[in-house]
Amino acid sequence: SQTIHQWPATLVQPVGSPLSLECTVEGTSNPNLYWYRQAAGRGLQLLFYSVGIGQISSEVPQNLSASRPQDRQFILSSKKLLLSDSGFYLCAWSATAAVTDTQYFGPGTRLTVL
Amino acid sequence: QKEVEQDPGPLSVPEGAIVSLNCTYSNSAFQYFMWYRQYSRKGPELLMYTYSSGNKEDGRFTAQVDKSSKYISLFIRDSQPSDSATYLCATMNAGNMLTFGGGTRLMVKP
C-alpha cells in the first residue's frame, strides 16, 4: 500500500532563516506531487505541483520554492522565512492529475515563524 | 470573491443530530466536487466526490450538488462525536487542480 511521509512534524524558525521541508511517498511510481499551505482558519492553498522529476509548477509567486530531486521525493524550501510563512504545510500525491484519482495527504508540518 | 466559500463555524450539534454542511462556488465550469474531512493537526482525507448535479450516498454521509445555484452540501445522519472535525469542500478546475473552501469546524457533543 502507498504511504506518504512528511518531516519534521513541527518546526519553529526565526524570521530570515532558511527552510527545508521534505515529503516522500512509498508504494507507487511517478506520482503527481503537491505542496499546500493551510493558514489558521483558512482553506488549503496550492503552492506547487509536480508531474515528474525536475518538473515544478508554481501556483502562487512567493519566497518559497520546490524541488523534486527523485521520483518520490518533494522538497519545499525558502532562503529567508517571513512571518507570513507560518502555517500548516501539507504534501499530497495522486496517481495522475485526473479528477478520479484522489489526492492523498500527508500528516503535515506545522511551521511557526517568530 | 473567493472561488469556493464555506461558513467557518464552529457548528455544534448534539449526538444523533442530522448535520448539514454547505459551500457555494462561483465558477460554473466546475464539474467535480469533493468533501474532505480533517481532524485536528492531521492531513485531510477524502470523504466523497460527486460529478455534476445530484446526490451521492455513502453510509451516513450524503453529498448533494445543485449546479443551478452553485451550491454544494454534505449531510451527516446520526452524527457521532467521532465526526467532530473540520470539513472542507473542494472543486476541481479545468486544469484538474483542486480549489478548497475554508472549511467548517463541526463539533458533535455526546
Short mmCIF file of C-alpha atoms in Angstrom, two decimals:
data_model
loop_
_atom_site.label_atom_id
_atom_site.label_comp_id
_atom_site.label_asym_id
_atom_site.label_seq_id
_atom_site.Cartn_x
_atom_site.Cartn_y
_atom_site.Cartn_z
CA SER A 1 0.00 0.00 0.00
CA GLN A 2 1.02 3.58 -0.52
CA THR A 3 2.15 5.84 2.29
CA ILE A 4 3.21 9.45 2.40
CA HIS A 5 5.62 10.88 4.94
CA GLN A 6 6.43 14.42 5.92
CA TRP A 7 9.02 15.78 8.29
CA PRO A 8 9.52 17.46 10.51
CA ALA A 9 6.09 17.36 12.16
CA THR A 10 6.57 20.75 13.80
CA LEU A 11 9.10 23.49 13.29
CA VAL A 12 9.75 26.84 14.91
CA GLN A 13 12.06 29.13 12.95
CA PRO A 14 13.14 32.76 13.27
CA VAL A 15 12.36 35.30 10.57
CA GLY A 16 15.05 35.34 7.90
CA SER A 17 16.18 31.75 8.48
CA PRO A 18 16.14 29.11 5.71
CA LEU A 19 13.57 26.34 5.42
CA SER A 20 13.56 22.80 4.10
CA LEU A 21 10.53 20.54 4.38
CA GLU A 22 10.62 17.05 2.97
CA CYS A 23 7.92 14.77 1.63
CA THR A 24 8.36 11.20 0.44
CA VAL A 25 5.90 8.71 -0.99
CA GLU A 26 6.23 4.94 -0.82
CA GLY A 27 4.49 2.21 -2.75
CA THR A 28 3.88 4.00 -6.04
CA SER A 29 5.86 5.20 -9.04
CA ASN A 30 5.77 8.52 -10.90
CA PRO A 31 3.13 10.12 -8.68
CA ASN A 32 1.88 13.67 -9.09
CA LEU A 33 3.05 15.58 -6.02
CA TYR A 34 1.61 18.71 -4.45
CA TRP A 35 2.52 21.22 -1.74
CA TYR A 36 -0.32 23.05 0.00
CA ARG A 37 -0.34 25.61 2.79
CA GLN A 38 -3.19 25.96 5.26
CA ALA A 39 -3.16 29.17 7.28
CA ALA A 40 -5.11 29.29 10.55
CA GLY A 41 -8.85 29.24 9.84
CA ARG A 42 -8.33 29.22 6.11
CA GLY A 43 -8.58 26.65 3.36
CA LEU A 44 -5.78 24.86 1.60
CA GLN A 45 -3.82 26.93 -0.87
CA LEU A 46 -1.95 25.06 -3.60
CA LEU A 47 1.67 26.23 -3.71
CA PHE A 48 3.43 23.86 -6.12
CA TYR A 49 2.75 20.71 -8.06
CA SER A 50 4.96 18.31 -9.96
CA VAL A 51 4.18 15.71 -12.58
CA GLY A 52 7.72 14.30 -12.74
CA ILE A 53 11.35 14.61 -11.65
CA GLY A 54 12.57 18.16 -12.09
CA GLN A 55 9.15 19.39 -13.26
CA ILE A 56 7.71 22.01 -10.92
CA SER A 57 4.77 24.32 -11.48
CA SER A 58 4.13 27.23 -9.15
CA GLU A 59 0.61 28.40 -8.42
CA VAL A 60 1.42 31.36 -6.21
CA PRO A 61 4.51 33.63 -6.53
CA GLN A 62 6.26 33.96 -3.16
CA ASN A 63 9.56 33.41 -1.42
CA LEU A 64 9.13 29.65 -1.40
CA SER A 65 10.48 27.16 -3.93
CA ALA A 66 10.06 23.46 -4.54
CA SER A 67 12.24 20.74 -5.98
CA ARG A 68 11.78 17.12 -6.93
CA PRO A 69 15.21 15.51 -6.97
CA GLN A 70 13.85 11.96 -7.03
CA ASP A 71 10.65 10.36 -8.30
CA ARG A 72 9.04 10.08 -4.87
CA GLN A 73 10.68 12.99 -3.05
CA PHE A 74 9.34 16.52 -2.95
CA ILE A 75 11.07 19.33 -1.07
CA LEU A 76 9.75 22.75 -0.10
CA SER A 77 12.39 25.40 0.59
CA SER A 78 12.92 29.01 1.41
CA LYS A 79 16.10 31.06 1.66
CA LYS A 80 14.61 33.59 4.10
CA LEU A 81 11.41 32.95 6.01
CA LEU A 82 8.79 35.66 6.56
CA LEU A 83 6.27 35.88 9.40
CA SER A 84 3.54 35.27 6.82
CA ASP A 85 5.06 31.87 6.01
CA SER A 86 3.67 30.43 9.24
CA GLY A 87 1.08 27.75 8.65
CA PHE A 88 0.36 24.08 8.22
CA TYR A 89 2.17 22.66 5.17
CA LEU A 90 0.68 19.61 3.55
CA CYS A 91 2.16 17.39 0.89
CA ALA A 92 -0.16 15.29 -1.24
CA TRP A 93 0.15 12.76 -4.03
CA SER A 94 -2.11 11.36 -6.73
CA ALA A 95 -1.62 8.67 -9.34
CA THR A 96 -2.43 11.11 -12.14
CA ALA A 97 -3.94 14.58 -12.40
CA ALA A 98 -7.35 13.15 -13.30
CA VAL A 99 -10.23 14.03 -11.03
CA THR A 100 -10.97 10.38 -10.43
CA ASP A 101 -7.51 9.93 -8.91
CA THR A 102 -7.78 11.00 -5.32
CA GLN A 103 -5.21 13.28 -3.77
CA TYR A 104 -3.87 11.66 -0.61
CA PHE A 105 -2.46 13.98 2.00
CA GLY A 106 0.47 13.53 4.35
CA PRO A 107 0.35 14.29 8.08
CA GLY A 108 1.59 17.85 7.58
CA THR A 109 4.28 20.10 9.06
CA ARG A 110 3.25 22.88 11.38
CA LEU A 111 5.60 25.83 10.82
CA THR A 112 5.76 28.78 13.18
CA VAL A 113 7.92 31.72 12.14
CA LEU A 114 8.78 34.06 15.03
CA GLN B 1 -14.79 36.91 -4.47
CA LYS B 2 -13.35 33.56 -3.39
CA GLU B 3 -13.99 30.73 -5.80
CA VAL B 4 -15.29 28.43 -3.06
CA GLU B 5 -16.81 29.72 0.17
CA GLN B 6 -17.79 27.98 3.39
CA ASP B 7 -19.15 29.17 6.71
CA PRO B 8 -16.21 28.60 9.10
CA GLY B 9 -18.45 27.67 12.04
CA PRO B 10 -17.95 26.24 14.55
CA LEU B 11 -21.13 24.23 14.21
CA SER B 12 -22.08 22.47 17.44
CA VAL B 13 -24.72 19.74 17.45
CA PRO B 14 -25.83 17.00 19.88
CA GLU B 15 -25.01 13.39 19.15
CA GLY B 16 -27.53 11.81 16.80
CA ALA B 17 -28.44 15.06 15.04
CA ILE B 18 -28.54 15.50 11.28
CA VAL B 19 -25.75 17.82 10.18
CA SER B 20 -25.88 20.00 7.08
CA LEU B 21 -22.62 21.48 5.79
CA ASN B 22 -22.68 23.82 2.82
CA CYS B 23 -20.48 25.54 0.26
CA THR B 24 -21.04 27.93 -2.59
CA TYR B 25 -18.82 28.31 -5.62
CA SER B 26 -18.51 30.93 -8.30
CA ASN B 27 -17.19 29.18 -11.40
CA SER B 28 -19.95 27.49 -13.35
CA ALA B 29 -17.32 25.46 -15.23
CA PHE B 30 -16.58 23.32 -12.17
CA GLN B 31 -17.78 19.78 -12.74
CA TYR B 32 -16.34 17.76 -9.87
CA PHE B 33 -16.97 18.39 -6.21
CA MET B 34 -15.34 16.83 -3.20
CA TRP B 35 -15.69 16.73 0.55
CA TYR B 36 -12.63 16.20 2.75
CA ARG B 37 -12.57 15.60 6.50
CA GLN B 38 -9.66 16.94 8.51
CA TYR B 39 -9.08 16.01 12.13
CA SER B 40 -7.11 18.42 14.25
CA ARG B 41 -3.43 18.57 13.28
CA LYS B 42 -3.87 15.93 10.59
CA GLY B 43 -3.94 15.96 6.81
CA PRO B 44 -7.34 15.99 5.04
CA GLU B 45 -8.87 12.71 3.90
CA LEU B 46 -11.31 12.38 1.04
CA LEU B 47 -14.86 11.51 2.11
CA MET B 48 -16.76 11.67 -1.15
CA TYR B 49 -16.74 13.18 -4.58
CA THR B 50 -19.59 13.82 -6.99
CA TYR B 51 -19.82 14.74 -10.62
CA SER B 52 -22.24 17.41 -11.86
CA SER B 53 -25.60 17.76 -10.13
CA GLY B 54 -27.33 15.20 -7.99
CA ASN B 55 -26.89 13.18 -4.82
CA LYS B 56 -24.40 10.57 -3.74
CA GLU B 57 -24.79 8.50 -0.59
CA ASP B 58 -22.15 6.60 1.39
CA GLY B 59 -23.32 5.22 4.71
CA ARG B 60 -24.31 8.10 6.97
CA PHE B 61 -22.98 10.68 4.50
CA THR B 62 -24.83 12.21 1.57
CA ALA B 63 -23.27 14.70 -0.83
CA GLN B 64 -25.55 16.93 -2.89
CA VAL B 65 -24.72 19.30 -5.73
CA ASP B 66 -27.07 21.90 -7.18
CA LYS B 67 -25.29 23.40 -10.19
CA SER B 68 -28.12 25.81 -10.94
CA SER B 69 -27.49 27.62 -7.67
CA LYS B 70 -23.79 26.69 -7.40
CA TYR B 71 -24.43 25.09 -4.03
CA ILE B 72 -22.74 22.02 -2.52
CA SER B 73 -23.97 20.23 0.58
CA LEU B 74 -22.84 17.39 2.82
CA PHE B 75 -25.37 15.77 5.13
CA ILE B 76 -24.37 13.58 8.05
CA ARG B 77 -27.07 11.42 9.59
CA ASP B 78 -26.94 10.14 13.17
CA SER B 79 -23.88 12.26 13.89
CA GLN B 80 -21.30 10.85 16.27
CA PRO B 81 -18.64 12.52 18.44
CA SER B 82 -16.07 10.91 16.13
CA ASP B 83 -17.46 13.08 13.31
CA SER B 84 -16.06 16.14 15.08
CA ALA B 85 -13.58 17.59 12.61
CA THR B 86 -13.19 20.31 10.01
CA TYR B 87 -14.98 19.58 6.75
CA LEU B 88 -13.53 21.04 3.57
CA CYS B 89 -15.37 21.25 0.30
CA ALA B 90 -13.35 21.39 -2.90
CA THR B 91 -13.91 21.73 -6.60
CA MET B 92 -11.73 20.72 -9.50
CA ASN B 93 -10.99 23.17 -12.28
CA ALA B 94 -10.22 22.60 -15.93
CA GLY B 95 -6.58 22.03 -15.10
CA ASN B 96 -7.50 19.27 -12.66
CA MET B 97 -6.34 21.37 -9.73
CA LEU B 98 -8.32 21.42 -6.51
CA THR B 99 -9.73 24.65 -5.08
CA PHE B 100 -10.71 24.36 -1.42
CA GLY B 101 -13.18 26.22 0.72
CA GLY B 102 -12.00 27.49 4.08
CA GLY B 103 -13.55 24.58 5.98
CA THR B 104 -16.34 24.30 8.54
CA ARG B 105 -15.48 23.11 12.02
CA LEU B 106 -18.04 20.64 13.35
CA MET B 107 -18.37 19.62 16.99
CA VAL B 108 -20.69 16.74 17.92
CA LYS B 109 -21.35 16.66 21.65
CA PRO B 110 -22.16 13.39 23.46
#
